[in-house]
Amino acid sequence: MKIRVGQGYDVHQWVAGRPCRLGGILIPSDHGPLGHSDADLVCHVLCDALLGAANMRNIGFHFSDKDPAWKGVASTVLLQKVMEMIRKDGWELGNADVTVILDQPKLNVHIPSMKENLAQVMGIEESQISIKATTSEGMGFVGRGEGISAMAVALIQKD
Ligand code: MG
């Protein structure tokens, strides 16, 4: 059996009044991440971890932010497409682990619905996806409330 790992990393600027959608779930917040798509970082880092593991470049290569087709797109759609791409190449997800770094809004209460939604989007079991949130202890761009970052690792396998 072949096993590969990949990582994803992403940063988005916070903007007042933008919807805050993470893991496909709308999180109550007075600010949201800025982006060409819906700027759902949880989906973006999962896409990059999966593409990296499968040696298939990155999210911007396949879904350019210069392409009007992807303007305002739900990032769950991009994640679904990435899952199709890796499955077409014979890969299946083993597990993925996501860390979101932000001070506000608090995510803990929303994590079960994010996991449930992503399991459905990706066609996997909830036990295959972990989502964690942490703060930056008030330091740096996250601590100053300027932006949010996220990272993920994914393990994929094929016979
Ligand atoms: Mg992004």
Short mmCIF file of C-alpha atoms and ligand atoms in Angstrom, two decimals:
data_model
loop_
_atom_site.label_atom_id
_atom_site.label_comp_id
_atom_site.label_asym_id
_atom_site.label_seq_id
_atom_site.Cartn_x
_atom_site.Cartn_y
_atom_site.Cartn_z
CA MET A 1 0.00 0.00 0.00
CA LYS A 2 1.23 3.50 -0.89
CA ILE A 3 0.88 6.20 1.77
CA ARG A 4 1.48 9.92 1.22
CA VAL A 5 1.11 12.98 3.45
CA GLY A 6 0.53 16.59 2.47
CA GLN A 7 0.22 19.90 4.27
CA GLY A 8 -1.82 23.02 3.65
CA TYR A 9 -1.40 26.56 4.98
CA ASP A 10 -3.55 29.63 4.38
CA VAL A 11 -4.04 33.18 5.62
CA HIS A 12 -6.92 35.57 4.96
CA GLN A 13 -7.53 39.14 6.01
CA TRP A 14 -10.54 39.85 8.25
CA VAL A 15 -13.09 42.30 6.88
CA ALA A 16 -15.94 43.81 8.91
CA GLY A 17 -19.37 42.70 7.73
CA ARG A 18 -18.17 39.77 5.55
CA PRO A 19 -19.83 36.41 6.27
CA CYS A 20 -17.59 34.05 8.22
CA ARG A 21 -17.91 30.60 6.66
CA LEU A 22 -15.55 27.91 7.93
CA GLY A 23 -15.81 24.23 7.09
CA GLY A 24 -18.90 25.21 5.10
CA ILE A 25 -20.68 26.40 8.26
CA LEU A 26 -21.79 30.02 8.69
CA ILE A 27 -20.27 31.17 12.00
CA PRO A 28 -21.97 34.12 13.76
CA SER A 29 -19.39 36.95 13.60
CA ASP A 30 -19.21 40.68 12.88
CA HIS A 31 -16.22 40.04 10.58
CA GLY A 32 -15.28 37.43 7.99
CA PRO A 33 -12.32 36.44 5.83
CA LEU A 34 -11.73 38.38 2.60
CA GLY A 35 -11.27 36.38 -0.61
CA HIS A 36 -12.15 35.73 -4.24
CA SER A 37 -14.17 32.66 -3.20
CA ASP A 38 -16.11 32.54 0.07
CA ALA A 39 -12.62 32.46 1.69
CA ASP A 40 -13.37 29.34 3.73
CA LEU A 41 -9.86 28.65 5.02
CA VAL A 42 -10.74 25.25 6.47
CA CYS A 43 -11.69 24.01 3.00
CA HIS A 44 -8.67 25.75 1.41
CA VAL A 45 -6.09 24.10 3.69
CA LEU A 46 -7.78 20.72 3.23
CA CYS A 47 -7.60 21.16 -0.57
CA ASP A 48 -3.90 22.05 -0.37
CA ALA A 49 -3.06 19.19 2.00
CA LEU A 50 -4.83 16.69 -0.28
CA LEU A 51 -3.32 18.10 -3.48
CA GLY A 52 0.12 18.20 -1.86
CA ALA A 53 -0.16 14.59 -0.73
CA ALA A 54 -1.20 13.51 -4.24
CA ASN A 55 1.56 15.66 -5.82
CA MET A 56 -1.05 17.65 -7.77
CA ARG A 57 0.15 21.25 -7.25
CA ASN A 58 -2.11 23.55 -5.18
CA ILE A 59 -5.54 25.13 -4.96
CA GLY A 60 -4.55 28.32 -6.83
CA PHE A 61 -3.18 26.25 -9.72
CA HIS A 62 -6.53 24.48 -10.27
CA PHE A 63 -8.94 27.24 -9.18
CA SER A 64 -7.24 30.56 -9.99
CA ASP A 65 -8.39 33.69 -8.15
CA LYS A 66 -8.10 35.43 -11.58
CA ASP A 67 -10.82 33.14 -12.99
CA PRO A 68 -14.31 34.70 -12.74
CA ALA A 69 -15.76 31.15 -12.64
CA TRP A 70 -14.59 30.87 -9.01
CA LYS A 71 -15.72 34.30 -7.81
CA GLY A 72 -17.83 33.87 -4.68
CA VAL A 73 -17.79 30.07 -5.07
CA ALA A 74 -18.52 27.95 -2.00
CA SER A 75 -15.16 26.42 -1.11
CA THR A 76 -16.94 23.16 -0.25
CA VAL A 77 -17.44 22.83 -4.03
CA LEU A 78 -13.67 23.17 -4.55
CA LEU A 79 -13.02 20.60 -1.83
CA GLN A 80 -15.47 18.21 -3.47
CA LYS A 81 -13.63 18.66 -6.79
CA VAL A 82 -10.27 17.97 -5.13
CA MET A 83 -11.64 14.77 -3.56
CA GLU A 84 -12.81 13.72 -7.06
CA MET A 85 -9.35 14.46 -8.48
CA ILE A 86 -7.44 12.39 -5.94
CA ARG A 87 -9.98 9.52 -6.13
CA LYS A 88 -9.63 9.50 -9.92
CA ASP A 89 -5.92 8.89 -9.35
CA GLY A 90 -6.74 5.96 -7.02
CA TRP A 91 -6.20 7.77 -3.69
CA GLU A 92 -8.46 7.61 -0.66
CA LEU A 93 -8.20 9.80 2.43
CA GLY A 94 -6.82 8.14 5.55
CA ASN A 95 -7.30 11.11 7.86
CA ALA A 96 -6.93 14.88 7.94
CA ASP A 97 -6.20 17.22 10.83
CA VAL A 98 -6.92 20.97 10.67
CA THR A 99 -5.80 23.75 13.01
CA VAL A 100 -7.44 27.18 12.75
CA ILE A 101 -5.59 30.09 14.40
CA LEU A 102 -7.85 32.98 15.37
CA ASP A 103 -8.81 35.00 18.42
CA GLN A 104 -12.45 35.81 17.55
CA PRO A 105 -15.02 34.38 16.89
CA LYS A 106 -14.67 31.33 19.13
CA LEU A 107 -15.01 28.12 17.10
CA ASN A 108 -15.22 25.31 19.66
CA VAL A 109 -19.02 25.17 19.77
CA HIS A 110 -19.19 24.95 15.95
CA ILE A 111 -16.61 22.22 15.46
CA PRO A 112 -19.06 19.26 15.59
CA SER A 113 -21.21 20.77 12.81
CA MET A 114 -18.11 21.64 10.76
CA LYS A 115 -16.91 18.03 11.02
CA GLU A 116 -20.34 16.63 10.16
CA ASN A 117 -20.61 18.91 7.13
CA LEU A 118 -17.08 18.19 5.86
CA ALA A 119 -17.57 14.44 6.24
CA GLN A 120 -20.58 14.74 3.95
CA VAL A 121 -18.81 17.05 1.47
CA MET A 122 -15.73 14.81 1.29
CA GLY A 123 -17.59 11.48 1.38
CA ILE A 124 -15.72 10.28 4.47
CA GLU A 125 -16.48 9.33 8.09
CA GLU A 126 -16.45 12.07 10.74
CA SER A 127 -13.75 10.09 12.53
CA GLN A 128 -11.40 10.78 9.58
CA ILE A 129 -11.41 14.54 10.08
CA SER A 130 -10.21 16.51 13.08
CA ILE A 131 -10.64 20.28 13.48
CA LYS A 132 -8.98 22.26 16.24
CA ALA A 133 -8.94 25.97 17.04
CA THR A 134 -6.24 27.87 18.87
CA THR A 135 -5.43 31.53 19.54
CA SER A 136 -2.17 33.41 19.02
CA GLU A 137 -2.22 34.73 22.62
CA GLY A 138 -2.88 38.25 21.34
CA MET A 139 0.32 38.39 19.31
CA GLY A 140 0.99 39.10 15.63
CA PHE A 141 -1.57 39.74 12.88
CA VAL A 142 -4.00 37.21 14.37
CA GLY A 143 -3.75 38.80 17.82
CA ARG A 144 -4.30 42.28 16.38
CA GLY A 145 -7.46 41.00 14.69
CA GLU A 146 -6.10 41.67 11.19
CA GLY A 147 -6.44 38.13 9.90
CA ILE A 148 -6.97 34.44 10.41
CA SER A 149 -4.73 31.53 9.47
CA ALA A 150 -5.19 27.79 9.21
CA MET A 151 -3.12 24.71 8.51
CA ALA A 152 -3.88 21.09 7.76
CA VAL A 153 -2.22 17.77 7.17
CA ALA A 154 -3.79 14.93 5.22
CA LEU A 155 -2.75 11.33 4.80
CA ILE A 156 -3.87 9.55 1.63
CA GLN A 157 -3.43 5.94 0.62
CA LYS A 158 -3.89 3.56 -2.31
CA ASP A 159 -3.25 -0.11 -2.90
MG MG B 1 -7.40 30.76 0.84
#
